Amino acid sequence: MMTSVEKAGTAMQTPPVVSPQDWEAARQQLLVKEKAHTRARDALAAERRRMPWMEVSKTYAFEGPGGKVSLLDLFQGRRQLIVYRAFFEPGVFGWPDHACRGCSMVADQVAHVAHLNARDTTLVFASRAPQADIVRLKRRMGWTMPWVTITDSFDADFGVDEWHGTNVFYHDGTRIFRTYFVKSRGDEQMGGTWNYLDITPLGRQEVWEDSPKGYPQTPTYKWWNWHDSYTEGAGPDKKWVEISDAGEKAFREEAAEGRD
């Protein structure tokens, strides 16, 4: 039987209040569906890693804090690039004090980019506002992700001239490929390290993932670090390896017993 809670003069029909035993039974019933959802999400990411690529043959130019930069420059020497088109420019509600409210919500969700960088991935925001305004906005809002100014048809060419969206690119030498694109409600999941990595062609790059042959993969958990402690070329910390091994062992035992 549903319970009724009075809120602002309106009766809100809430779920029933049950015993701890019944609550746990309901949680376990829902957990079955949640686990299926997780596995389906992993399978979708695996399929995404097998999507065909589109080579980018056109040259694009942006303005960064240090001057003019190319699309290849945005990779910052890494293999993967994620570009979010944020609306901050004349004509956008909030200008010049703020960017679009929705794009600002996305920006507020972005985790520390050091974790993406450790997986050979660069995240960049792009708008049409001049760099001086972007620098001012980032300082006001406490945002630290790289943010460049679009100077040509990049936004129109990649489906983000009239609405926000996230494009993913991969480069092999001087060749650049578009590998994925998501927009509208698909952007709601963006911000967390895992969700960003799941839309890249290389994925999380951990050994449990279903990836094409030859893709880079390292032991699960071992590459994780504090965001101020990633060091290029450094191996996993021995103590962290011991801790993560113990945690993974416990998880596998629970899974085998059906308690995960």
Coordinates of C-alpha atoms in Angstrom, one line a residue:
M1 CA 0.0 0.0 0.0
M2 CA 1.4 3.4 -1.0
T3 CA 1.9 5.9 1.7
S4 CA 0.9 9.6 1.4
V5 CA 3.2 12.5 2.4
E6 CA 1.9 16.1 2.5
K7 CA 4.2 18.5 0.7
A8 CA 3.2 22.1 -0.1
G9 CA -0.5 21.1 0.2
T10 CA -0.2 18.3 -2.3
A11 CA -0.4 14.6 -1.3
M12 CA 2.7 12.9 -2.7
Q13 CA 2.1 9.1 -3.2
T14 CA 5.3 7.5 -1.9
P15 CA 6.3 3.8 -1.8
P16 CA 5.3 1.6 1.1
V17 CA 7.4 1.5 4.3
V18 CA 8.5 -2.1 5.0
S19 CA 10.6 -4.2 7.3
P20 CA 14.4 -4.4 6.9
Q21 CA 14.0 -8.0 5.5
D22 CA 11.4 -6.9 2.9
W23 CA 13.5 -3.9 2.0
E24 CA 16.5 -6.1 1.4
A25 CA 14.5 -8.5 -0.7
A26 CA 13.2 -5.6 -2.9
R27 CA 16.8 -4.3 -3.2
Q28 CA 18.0 -7.7 -4.4
Q29 CA 15.2 -7.9 -6.9
L30 CA 16.1 -4.5 -8.4
L31 CA 19.8 -5.4 -8.3
V32 CA 19.3 -8.1 -10.8
K33 CA 18.1 -5.6 -13.3
E34 CA 20.8 -3.1 -12.4
K35 CA 23.5 -5.7 -13.0
A36 CA 21.9 -6.5 -16.4
H37 CA 22.0 -2.8 -17.2
T38 CA 25.7 -2.6 -16.3
R39 CA 26.5 -5.6 -18.5
A40 CA 24.5 -4.1 -21.4
R41 CA 26.3 -0.8 -21.0
D42 CA 29.6 -2.6 -21.2
A43 CA 28.5 -4.5 -24.3
L44 CA 27.4 -1.2 -25.9
A45 CA 30.8 0.4 -25.1
A46 CA 32.5 -2.7 -26.7
E47 CA 30.3 -2.2 -29.8
R48 CA 31.2 1.5 -29.8
R49 CA 34.9 0.6 -29.9
R50 CA 34.2 -1.3 -33.2
M51 CA 32.4 1.6 -34.9
P52 CA 34.0 2.6 -38.3
W53 CA 36.1 5.7 -38.3
M54 CA 35.8 8.8 -40.6
E55 CA 39.0 10.5 -41.6
V56 CA 39.1 14.3 -41.1
S57 CA 40.5 15.7 -44.3
K58 CA 39.7 19.4 -43.7
T59 CA 42.1 21.7 -41.7
Y60 CA 40.7 23.5 -38.7
A61 CA 42.1 26.4 -36.6
F62 CA 41.3 27.4 -33.1
E63 CA 42.5 30.1 -30.7
G64 CA 44.0 28.9 -27.5
P65 CA 45.5 30.8 -24.6
G66 CA 48.9 30.8 -26.4
G67 CA 47.5 31.7 -29.9
K68 CA 46.5 29.8 -33.0
V69 CA 46.3 26.0 -32.7
S70 CA 45.2 23.2 -35.0
L71 CA 42.9 20.3 -34.4
L72 CA 46.0 18.1 -34.1
D73 CA 47.5 20.5 -31.5
L74 CA 44.4 20.0 -29.4
F75 CA 45.4 16.3 -28.8
Q76 CA 48.4 17.7 -26.7
G77 CA 50.5 14.7 -27.8
R78 CA 47.9 12.1 -26.8
R79 CA 46.1 9.6 -29.1
Q80 CA 42.6 10.5 -28.2
L81 CA 40.7 13.8 -28.1
I82 CA 37.2 14.6 -26.8
V83 CA 35.8 18.0 -27.8
Y84 CA 32.7 19.3 -26.1
R85 CA 31.0 22.2 -27.9
A86 CA 29.9 24.7 -25.2
F87 CA 27.8 27.7 -26.0
F88 CA 29.5 30.8 -24.7
E89 CA 29.4 33.7 -27.1
P90 CA 27.3 36.7 -28.1
G91 CA 23.6 35.8 -28.5
V92 CA 23.7 33.0 -25.9
F93 CA 21.5 33.6 -22.8
G94 CA 23.9 34.6 -20.0
W95 CA 26.4 36.4 -22.2
P96 CA 28.8 37.9 -21.3
D97 CA 28.8 36.9 -17.6
H98 CA 27.9 33.3 -18.1
A99 CA 27.9 30.4 -20.7
C100 CA 24.6 28.6 -21.5
R101 CA 23.1 27.2 -18.3
G102 CA 23.0 23.6 -19.7
C103 CA 26.6 23.8 -21.0
S104 CA 27.6 25.2 -17.6
M105 CA 26.0 22.3 -15.9
V106 CA 28.1 20.0 -18.1
A107 CA 31.2 21.9 -17.2
D108 CA 30.4 21.6 -13.5
Q109 CA 30.4 17.8 -13.8
V110 CA 33.8 17.4 -15.4
A111 CA 36.1 15.3 -13.2
H112 CA 39.8 16.1 -12.9
V113 CA 41.2 15.7 -16.4
A114 CA 44.5 14.2 -15.1
H115 CA 42.7 10.8 -15.0
L116 CA 41.8 11.1 -18.7
N117 CA 45.3 12.2 -19.6
A118 CA 46.7 9.1 -17.9
R119 CA 44.7 7.1 -20.4
D120 CA 46.2 8.9 -23.4
T121 CA 43.1 11.1 -23.7
T122 CA 42.6 14.9 -23.8
L123 CA 39.4 16.7 -23.1
V124 CA 38.8 20.1 -24.6
F125 CA 35.8 22.5 -24.5
A126 CA 35.3 24.8 -27.6
S127 CA 33.2 27.9 -28.0
R128 CA 33.1 31.0 -30.2
A129 CA 33.8 33.5 -27.4
P130 CA 37.2 35.2 -27.5
Q131 CA 39.9 33.8 -25.3
A132 CA 39.8 36.8 -23.0
D133 CA 36.2 36.0 -22.2
I134 CA 36.8 32.3 -21.8
V135 CA 39.7 32.9 -19.4
R136 CA 37.5 35.3 -17.4
L137 CA 34.6 32.8 -17.3
K138 CA 36.8 29.9 -16.2
R139 CA 38.3 31.9 -13.4
R140 CA 34.9 33.0 -12.2
M141 CA 33.4 29.4 -12.3
G142 CA 36.5 27.5 -11.1
W143 CA 36.8 25.5 -14.3
T144 CA 40.2 24.2 -15.4
M145 CA 39.7 22.1 -18.5
P146 CA 41.3 23.4 -21.7
W147 CA 38.9 25.6 -23.6
V148 CA 39.5 27.0 -27.1
T149 CA 37.8 29.4 -29.5
I150 CA 36.3 28.1 -32.7
T151 CA 37.3 30.3 -35.6
D152 CA 35.9 28.4 -38.7
S153 CA 33.3 25.8 -39.7
F154 CA 34.3 23.2 -37.1
D155 CA 31.0 23.4 -35.2
A156 CA 28.9 23.2 -38.3
D157 CA 30.9 20.4 -39.8
F158 CA 30.6 18.3 -36.7
G159 CA 27.0 18.8 -35.9
V160 CA 27.3 21.2 -33.0
D161 CA 26.6 24.6 -34.6
E162 CA 23.1 24.9 -33.1
W163 CA 23.2 22.6 -30.2
H164 CA 25.8 21.2 -27.8
G165 CA 27.5 17.9 -28.5
T166 CA 30.6 15.8 -27.9
N167 CA 32.9 14.6 -30.7
V168 CA 35.6 12.1 -30.2
F169 CA 38.7 11.9 -32.4
Y170 CA 41.8 9.6 -32.7
H171 CA 45.0 10.5 -34.4
D172 CA 47.7 8.3 -36.0
G173 CA 50.6 10.5 -36.9
T174 CA 49.2 13.4 -38.8
R175 CA 46.0 11.6 -39.8
I176 CA 42.9 12.4 -37.7
F177 CA 39.8 10.3 -37.5
R178 CA 36.3 11.1 -36.1
T179 CA 35.3 8.0 -34.1
Y180 CA 32.1 9.0 -32.2
F181 CA 29.5 11.7 -31.6
V182 CA 26.9 12.2 -29.0
K183 CA 24.5 15.1 -28.3
S184 CA 21.3 16.1 -26.6
R185 CA 20.4 13.9 -23.7
G186 CA 23.4 11.7 -24.5
D187 CA 25.5 14.5 -23.0
E188 CA 23.8 14.0 -19.6
Q189 CA 26.1 11.1 -18.7
M190 CA 29.3 13.1 -19.6
G191 CA 31.6 14.5 -16.9
G192 CA 32.9 11.4 -15.1
T193 CA 36.2 9.8 -16.2
W194 CA 34.6 6.4 -16.9
N195 CA 31.8 7.7 -19.1
Y196 CA 34.3 9.8 -21.1
L197 CA 36.5 6.8 -21.6
D198 CA 33.6 4.6 -22.6
I199 CA 32.9 6.8 -25.7
T200 CA 36.6 6.7 -26.9
P201 CA 37.9 4.2 -29.4
L202 CA 40.3 2.7 -26.9
G203 CA 37.9 2.6 -24.0
R204 CA 39.1 2.3 -20.4
Q205 CA 42.0 0.2 -21.6
E206 CA 41.7 -2.4 -18.9
V207 CA 42.1 -6.1 -19.4
W208 CA 38.4 -7.0 -18.6
E209 CA 37.1 -5.0 -21.5
D210 CA 36.0 -6.6 -24.8
S211 CA 38.2 -4.7 -27.2
P212 CA 39.5 -5.5 -30.7
K213 CA 42.8 -7.4 -30.9
G214 CA 45.9 -5.4 -30.2
Y215 CA 44.2 -2.6 -28.3
P216 CA 46.2 -1.3 -25.3
Q217 CA 45.0 -2.8 -22.1
T218 CA 46.5 -2.8 -18.6
P219 CA 45.5 -4.6 -15.3
T220 CA 42.3 -3.4 -13.8
Y221 CA 42.6 -0.7 -11.1
K222 CA 46.5 -0.6 -11.3
W223 CA 46.8 2.6 -13.3
W224 CA 44.6 4.6 -10.9
N225 CA 46.3 7.3 -8.9
W226 CA 45.8 10.6 -7.1
H227 CA 45.3 13.3 -9.7
D228 CA 48.4 15.2 -8.6
S229 CA 50.6 12.1 -8.7
Y230 CA 50.5 10.8 -12.2
T231 CA 54.1 10.5 -13.5
E232 CA 54.9 9.7 -17.1
G233 CA 56.4 6.3 -17.5
A234 CA 55.9 5.3 -13.9
G235 CA 54.8 1.8 -13.1
P236 CA 51.9 1.0 -10.7
D237 CA 52.7 1.6 -7.0
K238 CA 53.5 -1.8 -5.3
K239 CA 51.3 -1.1 -2.3
W240 CA 48.4 0.0 -4.4
V241 CA 48.8 -3.2 -6.4
E242 CA 48.5 -5.3 -3.2
I243 CA 45.4 -3.4 -2.0
S244 CA 43.7 -3.5 -5.4
D245 CA 44.5 -7.2 -5.8
A246 CA 42.9 -7.9 -2.4
G247 CA 39.8 -5.9 -3.3
E248 CA 39.4 -7.5 -6.7
K249 CA 39.8 -11.0 -5.1
A250 CA 37.0 -10.2 -2.6
F251 CA 34.8 -8.9 -5.4
R252 CA 35.4 -12.0 -7.5
E253 CA 34.5 -14.3 -4.6
E254 CA 31.3 -12.4 -3.9
A255 CA 30.4 -12.6 -7.6
A256 CA 31.1 -16.4 -7.6
E257 CA 28.7 -16.8 -4.7
G258 CA 26.1 -14.5 -6.3
R259 CA 26.5 -11.9 -3.6
D260 CA 27.6 -9.0 -5.8

